[in-house]
CSV table of C-alpha atoms in Angstrom, one decimal:
chain,number,residue,atom,x,y,z
A,1,MET,CA,0.0,0.0,0.3
A,2,LYS,CA,1.4,3.4,-0.9
A,3,ILE,CA,1.9,5.5,2.2
A,4,MET,CA,0.2,8.3,2.8
A,5,LYS,CA,1.4,11.8,4.0
A,6,ARG,CA,-0.6,14.1,5.2
A,7,ALA,CA,0.5,17.7,7.0
A,8,LEU,CA,-1.0,18.7,10.2
A,9,ALA,CA,-2.3,22.4,10.4
A,10,ALA,CA,-0.1,24.6,12.6
A,11,ALA,CA,-2.7,25.4,15.0
A,12,LEU,CA,-3.3,21.8,15.6
A,13,ALA,CA,0.5,21.1,16.0
A,14,MET,CA,0.5,23.7,19.0
A,15,LEU,CA,-2.5,21.9,20.6
A,16,PHE,CA,-1.5,18.1,20.1
A,17,LEU,CA,2.4,18.6,19.8
A,18,PRO,CA,3.4,20.9,22.0
A,19,THR,CA,7.2,19.9,21.8
A,20,ALA,CA,7.2,19.8,18.0
A,21,GLY,CA,7.6,22.6,15.8
A,22,LEU,CA,6.9,20.9,12.7
A,23,ALA,CA,4.2,18.8,10.8
A,24,GLN,CA,4.6,14.9,11.0
A,25,GLU,CA,3.3,12.1,8.8
A,26,TYR,CA,0.8,9.9,9.4
A,27,TYR,CA,-0.1,6.7,8.4
A,28,THR,CA,-3.0,4.1,8.1
A,29,LEU,CA,-2.9,1.0,10.4
A,30,PRO,CA,-1.7,-1.6,7.5
A,31,GLU,CA,1.0,0.9,7.1
A,32,ILE,CA,1.9,0.7,10.8
A,33,ARG,CA,1.7,-3.0,10.5
A,34,GLU,CA,4.1,-3.0,7.5
A,35,GLN,CA,6.6,-0.7,9.6
A,36,ALA,CA,6.4,-2.8,12.3
A,37,ALA,CA,7.2,-6.2,10.7
A,38,GLU,CA,11.0,-5.9,11.2
A,39,GLY,CA,10.8,-5.5,15.0
A,40,TRP,CA,12.8,-3.6,17.2
A,41,HIS,CA,16.2,-4.9,17.7
A,42,GLU,CA,18.7,-2.0,18.8
A,43,THR,CA,21.5,-1.5,21.4
A,44,TYR,CA,21.5,1.3,23.3
A,45,THR,CA,24.2,2.8,25.9
A,46,ASP,CA,22.6,5.0,28.8
A,47,LYS,CA,24.1,8.1,30.1
A,48,TYR,CA,26.0,6.0,32.9
A,49,GLY,CA,27.6,3.9,30.5
A,50,ARG,CA,25.5,0.7,30.8
A,51,THR,CA,24.4,-1.4,27.8
A,52,ARG,CA,20.8,-2.0,27.1
A,53,GLN,CA,19.3,-4.1,24.4
A,54,VAL,CA,16.3,-4.0,22.8
A,55,ASP,CA,15.1,-7.4,20.9
A,56,ILE,CA,11.7,-7.9,20.6
A,57,ASP,CA,8.8,-8.4,17.7
A,58,ILE,CA,6.2,-5.6,17.6
A,59,GLU,CA,2.7,-6.7,17.9
A,60,VAL,CA,0.4,-4.8,15.5
A,61,PHE,CA,-3.6,-5.9,16.3
A,62,GLY,CA,-6.5,-5.1,14.3
A,63,GLU,CA,-7.3,-5.1,10.7
A,64,GLU,CA,-7.8,-2.1,8.6
A,65,THR,CA,-8.9,0.8,10.8
A,66,ALA,CA,-8.5,1.9,14.3
A,67,PRO,CA,-11.8,3.3,15.7
A,68,VAL,CA,-12.0,5.8,18.8
A,69,ILE,CA,-14.6,4.3,20.9
A,70,LYS,CA,-16.8,5.6,23.9
A,71,ALA,CA,-17.7,2.3,26.0
A,72,CYS,CA,-19.7,1.8,28.8
A,73,TRP,CA,-20.6,-1.4,31.4
A,74,GLY,CA,-21.7,-4.4,29.3
A,75,LYS,CA,-24.9,-6.6,30.6
A,76,PRO,CA,-23.9,-7.9,33.2
A,77,ASP,CA,-21.2,-5.9,34.0
A,78,GLU,CA,-19.6,-8.2,36.1
A,79,TYR,CA,-20.1,-12.0,36.2
A,80,TYR,CA,-18.5,-15.0,38.6
A,81,PHE,CA,-18.8,-18.4,37.7
A,82,ARG,CA,-17.7,-21.8,40.0
A,83,GLY,CA,-17.8,-25.6,39.9
A,84,GLY,CA,-16.6,-27.6,42.8
A,85,VAL,CA,-13.0,-26.5,44.3
A,86,ASP,CA,-11.2,-23.5,42.7
A,87,PRO,CA,-8.4,-25.4,41.1
A,88,SER,CA,-5.6,-23.1,42.3
A,89,PHE,CA,-6.3,-23.4,46.0
A,90,SER,CA,-6.0,-27.2,46.0
A,91,GLY,CA,-2.2,-27.1,45.0
A,92,ILE,CA,-1.8,-24.5,47.8
A,93,GLU,CA,-3.7,-26.8,50.3
A,94,ALA,CA,-1.4,-29.6,49.7
A,95,LYS,CA,1.7,-27.2,49.9
A,96,GLU,CA,0.5,-26.3,53.4
A,97,LYS,CA,-0.1,-29.9,54.7
A,98,GLY,CA,3.8,-30.0,53.9
A,99,LYS,CA,3.8,-32.6,51.4
A,100,GLY,CA,3.8,-30.7,48.0
A,101,VAL,CA,5.3,-27.9,45.9
A,102,THR,CA,3.4,-25.9,43.3
A,103,ILE,CA,5.5,-26.4,39.9
A,104,ALA,CA,4.6,-23.8,37.0
A,105,PRO,CA,6.0,-24.7,33.8
A,106,TYR,CA,4.1,-21.8,32.5
A,107,LYS,CA,3.8,-19.2,35.0
A,108,TYR,CA,1.7,-15.4,33.9
A,109,VAL,CA,3.3,-15.7,30.5
A,110,ARG,CA,2.3,-12.4,28.8
A,111,GLY,CA,0.8,-12.5,25.2
A,112,MET,CA,1.8,-16.1,24.3
A,113,LYS,CA,0.4,-17.3,21.2
A,114,VAL,CA,-1.5,-20.7,22.2
A,115,ASP,CA,-2.3,-23.7,20.1
A,116,VAL,CA,-5.7,-24.6,21.0
A,117,ASN,CA,-5.2,-28.3,19.8
A,118,GLN,CA,-2.4,-28.5,22.0
A,119,LYS,CA,-2.5,-30.4,25.7
A,120,TYR,CA,-0.2,-28.4,27.3
A,121,ALA,CA,-0.7,-30.2,31.0
A,122,GLU,CA,-1.1,-34.0,29.5
A,123,GLU,CA,2.5,-34.8,31.1
A,124,TYR,CA,1.3,-33.6,34.5
A,125,GLY,CA,-2.0,-35.3,34.7
A,126,ASN,CA,-4.4,-33.3,32.8
A,127,ASP,CA,-5.1,-34.2,29.1
A,128,LEU,CA,-7.6,-31.2,28.1
A,129,THR,CA,-6.7,-29.2,25.2
A,130,VAL,CA,-6.7,-25.4,25.5
A,131,GLY,CA,-9.6,-25.6,23.0
A,132,GLU,CA,-11.8,-27.7,25.0
A,133,MET,CA,-11.4,-25.6,27.9
A,134,TYR,CA,-12.3,-22.6,25.9
A,135,ALA,CA,-15.6,-24.5,24.6
A,136,PHE,CA,-16.3,-25.4,28.1
A,137,ILE,CA,-15.8,-21.4,29.4
A,138,GLN,CA,-17.9,-20.4,25.9
A,139,GLU,CA,-20.7,-22.5,27.0
A,140,LEU,CA,-21.1,-21.0,30.1
A,141,MET,CA,-20.7,-17.5,28.5
A,142,GLN,CA,-23.7,-18.4,26.2
A,143,GLU,CA,-25.9,-19.6,29.2
A,144,GLN,CA,-25.5,-16.0,30.6
A,145,GLY,CA,-26.0,-14.2,27.3
A,146,ILE,CA,-22.7,-13.1,27.1
A,147,GLU,CA,-21.2,-12.5,23.2
A,148,GLN,CA,-18.2,-10.8,23.6
A,149,LYS,CA,-15.1,-11.3,21.8
A,150,TYR,CA,-11.7,-11.8,23.5
A,151,THR,CA,-8.2,-12.7,22.3
A,152,TRP,CA,-8.5,-16.7,22.7
A,153,GLU,CA,-5.3,-17.3,20.7
A,154,ARG,CA,-3.3,-14.8,22.3
A,155,PRO,CA,-4.1,-14.9,26.4
A,156,TYR,CA,-2.9,-11.5,28.3
A,157,LYS,CA,-1.4,-14.1,31.1
A,158,PHE,CA,-1.1,-17.8,30.7
A,159,THR,CA,-0.4,-20.3,33.6
A,160,MET,CA,0.0,-24.2,33.7
A,161,ALA,CA,0.6,-25.6,37.3
A,162,TYR,CA,0.4,-28.8,39.2
A,163,SER,CA,1.6,-29.9,42.6
A,164,ALA,CA,4.2,-32.7,43.0
A,165,ASN,CA,5.8,-34.4,46.2
A,166,LYS,CA,8.7,-31.9,47.2
A,167,LYS,CA,10.7,-34.8,48.2
A,168,THR,CA,10.2,-37.3,45.6
A,169,GLY,CA,9.0,-35.1,42.6
A,170,ASP,CA,5.9,-37.4,41.7
A,171,LEU,CA,2.6,-35.9,40.6
A,172,LEU,CA,0.6,-35.2,43.9
A,173,ILE,CA,-2.0,-33.4,42.2
A,174,PRO,CA,-3.1,-32.9,38.1
A,175,ALA,CA,-2.4,-29.7,36.6
A,176,TYR,CA,-4.7,-26.9,36.4
A,177,TYR,CA,-4.8,-23.7,33.6
A,178,ALA,CA,-5.0,-20.3,34.7
A,179,VAL,CA,-6.0,-18.1,31.8
A,180,GLU,CA,-6.6,-13.9,31.4
A,181,LEU,CA,-7.9,-12.7,28.1
A,182,TRP,CA,-8.2,-9.3,26.7
A,183,GLN,CA,-11.7,-8.2,25.7
A,184,GLU,CA,-11.5,-7.3,21.6
A,185,GLU,CA,-13.2,-4.9,19.9
A,186,TYR,CA,-12.8,-4.3,16.2
A,187,GLY,CA,-10.1,-6.8,16.3
A,188,LEU,CA,-8.3,-4.6,18.9
A,189,PRO,CA,-7.5,-5.8,22.6
A,190,ILE,CA,-8.5,-3.7,25.2
A,191,LEU,CA,-4.8,-4.0,26.6
A,192,THR,CA,-4.8,-1.9,29.6
A,193,HIS,CA,-5.9,1.7,31.5
A,194,ILE,CA,-3.7,4.1,31.0
A,195,ALA,CA,-3.2,4.4,35.1
A,196,ASN,CA,-0.8,1.6,34.6
A,197,SER,CA,1.7,3.8,33.1
A,198,PHE,CA,2.1,6.0,36.2
A,199,LYS,CA,4.2,5.2,39.0
A,200,ARG,CA,1.4,6.5,41.5
A,201,ASP,CA,-2.2,5.1,40.7
A,202,ILE,CA,-4.5,7.8,39.3
A,203,SER,CA,-7.1,9.7,41.3
A,204,GLY,CA,-10.3,7.6,40.9
A,205,PRO,CA,-11.1,3.8,40.1
A,206,VAL,CA,-9.1,1.9,37.4
A,207,VAL,CA,-11.2,-0.8,35.4
A,208,HIS,CA,-9.9,-3.4,32.7
A,209,PRO,CA,-12.5,-5.5,31.0
A,210,GLY,CA,-11.6,-9.2,30.5
A,211,LEU,CA,-12.0,-12.9,30.8
A,212,GLY,CA,-10.2,-14.6,33.7
A,213,PHE,CA,-10.6,-18.1,34.8
A,214,SER,CA,-8.9,-21.3,36.4
A,215,MET,CA,-9.7,-25.0,35.2
A,216,ARG,CA,-8.7,-28.5,35.8
A,217,ASP,CA,-11.7,-30.0,34.3
A,218,LYS,CA,-15.3,-29.6,34.4
A,219,ASP,CA,-15.7,-30.2,38.1
A,220,GLU,CA,-13.2,-27.8,39.3
A,221,TYR,CA,-13.1,-24.6,37.7
A,222,SER,CA,-13.5,-20.8,38.7
A,223,GLY,CA,-13.8,-17.6,36.6
A,224,TRP,CA,-15.1,-14.0,36.2
A,225,ILE,CA,-15.8,-11.6,33.4
A,226,THR,CA,-15.8,-7.9,33.5
A,227,ASP,CA,-17.7,-6.5,30.4
A,228,PHE,CA,-17.5,-3.4,28.3
A,229,ASP,CA,-20.2,-2.3,25.6
A,230,VAL,CA,-19.7,0.0,22.6
A,231,LYS,CA,-21.7,2.9,23.6
A,232,GLU,CA,-20.7,5.4,20.5
A,233,ILE,CA,-18.0,5.3,17.7
A,234,LEU,CA,-16.4,8.7,17.9
A,235,ALA,CA,-14.1,8.3,15.1
A,236,GLU,CA,-14.2,5.3,12.3
A,237,ASP,CA,-10.5,5.6,11.9
A,238,ILE,CA,-7.9,7.9,13.1
A,239,PRO,CA,-4.0,8.9,11.8
A,240,LEU,CA,-1.2,7.3,13.3
A,241,CYS,CA,2.0,8.3,13.4
A,242,SER,CA,5.4,6.2,12.6
A,243,VAL,CA,6.4,3.1,14.7
A,244,GLU,CA,9.8,5.1,14.9
A,245,LYS,CA,8.1,8.0,16.5
A,246,ALA,CA,6.6,6.0,18.6
A,247,THR,CA,9.3,4.6,20.1
A,248,GLU,CA,11.0,7.9,20.6
A,249,GLY,CA,9.9,8.3,24.4
A,250,ALA,CA,11.1,4.9,25.3
A,251,ARG,CA,14.5,5.3,23.5
A,252,LYS,CA,15.0,8.4,25.7
A,253,MET,CA,14.0,6.6,29.0
A,254,ILE,CA,16.3,3.8,28.3
A,255,GLU,CA,19.3,6.4,27.4
A,256,ASP,CA,18.4,8.3,30.5
A,257,GLY,CA,19.0,4.9,32.5
A,258,TYR,CA,15.2,4.5,33.4
A,259,ILE,CA,14.3,1.5,31.4
A,260,GLN,CA,16.1,-1.3,32.3
A,261,GLN,CA,14.6,-3.8,30.0
A,262,VAL,CA,11.6,-3.6,27.1
A,263,LEU,CA,9.6,-6.7,27.2
A,264,SER,CA,7.2,-6.4,24.5
A,265,LEU,CA,5.5,-3.3,22.1
A,266,ARG,CA,1.9,-4.1,21.3
A,267,PHE,CA,-0.9,-1.8,19.6
A,268,GLY,CA,-4.4,-2.0,20.9
A,269,TYR,CA,-6.8,-0.2,22.9
A,270,VAL,CA,-6.0,1.7,26.1
A,271,ILE,CA,-8.7,2.7,28.6
A,272,TYR,CA,-9.1,6.7,29.5
A,273,SER,CA,-11.1,8.0,32.0
A,274,ASN,CA,-14.2,10.1,31.2
A,275,PRO,CA,-12.8,13.9,32.0
A,276,ASP,CA,-16.4,15.0,33.0
A,277,GLU,CA,-16.4,12.3,36.4
A,278,GLU,CA,-15.9,13.8,39.8
A,279,TRP,CA,-12.1,13.7,39.8
A,280,GLY,CA,-10.4,13.8,43.1
A,281,LYS,CA,-12.7,11.3,45.2
A,282,GLN,CA,-12.3,7.8,45.6
A,283,ARG,CA,-15.6,6.2,43.8
A,284,SER,CA,-16.1,2.8,42.9
A,285,ALA,CA,-15.5,2.1,39.4
A,286,TYR,CA,-19.2,0.8,39.0
A,287,ASP,CA,-20.4,4.4,39.9
A,288,MET,CA,-18.5,5.3,36.9
A,289,ASP,CA,-20.7,5.4,33.5
A,290,THR,CA,-18.3,5.9,30.6
A,291,TRP,CA,-14.8,5.2,29.5
A,292,TYR,CA,-12.9,6.0,26.2
A,293,LEU,CA,-11.1,3.4,24.4
A,294,VAL,CA,-8.3,5.0,22.2
A,295,PRO,CA,-6.0,3.3,19.7
A,296,SER,CA,-2.5,3.4,21.7
A,297,TRP,CA,0.9,1.6,21.8
A,298,VAL,CA,1.7,-0.4,25.4
A,299,MET,CA,5.4,-1.2,25.9
A,300,GLU,CA,5.9,-3.4,28.7
A,301,CYS,CA,9.3,-2.9,30.5
A,302,TYR,CA,11.4,-2.9,33.9
A,303,ILE,CA,11.7,0.9,35.1
A,304,LEU,CA,14.4,1.8,37.7
A,305,ASP,CA,13.1,4.5,40.0
A,306,ASP,CA,16.4,5.3,40.4
A,307,PRO,CA,18.4,5.2,37.1
A,308,LYS,CA,22.0,5.4,39.2
A,309,VAL,CA,21.2,2.3,40.8
A,310,ASP,CA,21.4,-0.8,38.1
A,311,GLU,CA,19.3,-3.2,40.0
A,312,LEU,CA,15.8,-4.0,40.2
A,313,ARG,CA,14.0,-5.7,43.4
A,314,GLU,CA,13.9,-9.3,43.3
A,315,TYR,CA,10.7,-9.9,41.9
A,316,PRO,CA,10.2,-6.6,39.6
A,317,SER,CA,6.8,-5.5,38.5
A,318,ILE,CA,6.0,-5.1,35.0
A,319,THR,CA,4.9,-1.5,33.9
A,320,GLU,CA,2.7,-0.9,31.1
A,321,MET,CA,3.6,2.4,29.5
A,322,THR,CA,1.0,4.0,27.3
A,323,ILE,CA,2.4,5.6,24.2
A,324,ASN,CA,-0.1,8.1,22.1
A,325,ALA,CA,0.0,6.5,18.9
A,326,GLN,CA,-1.0,9.5,16.7
A,327,THR,CA,1.8,11.7,18.6
A,328,GLY,CA,4.7,9.4,19.8
A,329,GLU,CA,4.3,10.8,23.2
A,330,MET,CA,4.9,8.3,26.2
A,331,MET,CA,3.2,8.7,29.2
A,332,ASP,CA,5.3,10.2,32.0
A,333,TYR,CA,6.2,7.5,34.6
A,334,PHE,CA,6.6,10.2,37.2
A,335,ASP,CA,3.4,12.2,36.7
A,336,THR,CA,2.1,13.7,39.6
A,337,SER,CA,-0.1,16.6,37.8
A,338,LEU,CA,-3.6,15.6,38.7
A,339,TYR,CA,-4.2,15.8,42.7
A,340,GLY,CA,-0.7,14.6,43.1
A,341,ARG,CA,-1.0,11.5,40.7
A,342,GLY,CA,-1.1,10.7,37.0
A,343,ASP,CA,-3.5,12.2,34.8
A,344,ALA,CA,-5.6,9.6,32.9
A,345,ARG,CA,-8.4,11.7,31.6
A,346,TYR,CA,-9.5,11.5,28.0
A,347,LYS,CA,-8.4,14.5,25.9
A,348,GLY,CA,-9.4,13.7,22.2
A,349,PHE,CA,-7.9,12.6,19.0
A,350,ILE,CA,-6.8,14.0,15.8
A,351,SER,CA,-9.0,13.2,12.8
A,352,TRP,CA,-7.9,12.4,9.2
A,353,GLU,CA,-9.9,15.8,8.2
A,354,ASP,CA,-7.6,17.6,10.7
A,355,VAL,CA,-4.3,16.4,8.8
A,356,ARG,CA,-5.5,16.7,5.3
């Protein structure tokens, strides 16, 4: 596809690109996918002389367009299901009795592409395929009238664990699966809430629709669904900045010593909060009516709070940094601009009409 080049008007450049004095080029989603095909493979040296290597594939979800959506709670807005014993607790029980140890061949693997026909746990006493497990969960959803789409073949988190005798290593309790799935709209997964970009949580509730469940078999399972519905399409498609521009902020944080390791870069939806809600007060997420789904980049990474100290804690948390897919601006991890916390309010978008 021929690359589309459109200039941004000076007034809009001042509004949306406060740090840029020149117009930029914009692209369609298929063009962005072409740009991302080579991945991100580069070695950096930060200002402290430390070498950082980024060696990842870049994942671009979606099809031809990148819509902006106003979303509301689905029906039901939240749903729980359970049969028999929660399988994730049985291994813990064995461990507490001093007999077993929990072993996880797959532990919270993020964004893993799964084979629905594979029996990942067959060696550990469970011959369910991932597809059979999914079919069972989908049947439960249908019984509740839930027809939402999820990223079945690309879970947000994938775990498979079993319990073994800690002395002999023999299988004690058969394996179970624990899976979390992104909700999907127009082919784009809802990857995260923008609040996860900030060191401090935003002022106000954070929500993230999706599906999560644990399952050993049809007699031992539990799970939950938190659902969004599309309330309004605010834009059928929006212009996107280049992949190179979208990684500028990350490259700077690497060179400044803050980002120690980049784990992934994905294009999908990020949730922004309604600017008309009552900010500054802690309210339940279920008192809120509206959120905004904005096509964005999400970069998973490890961040050092003190860039002079080249050491992460033993179990570092993964930060999901949001990058504006139109301007390339990455959220400020240390932002305290709204009530001493990060600003997650929706601020609009640039349309194709704006840049023609």
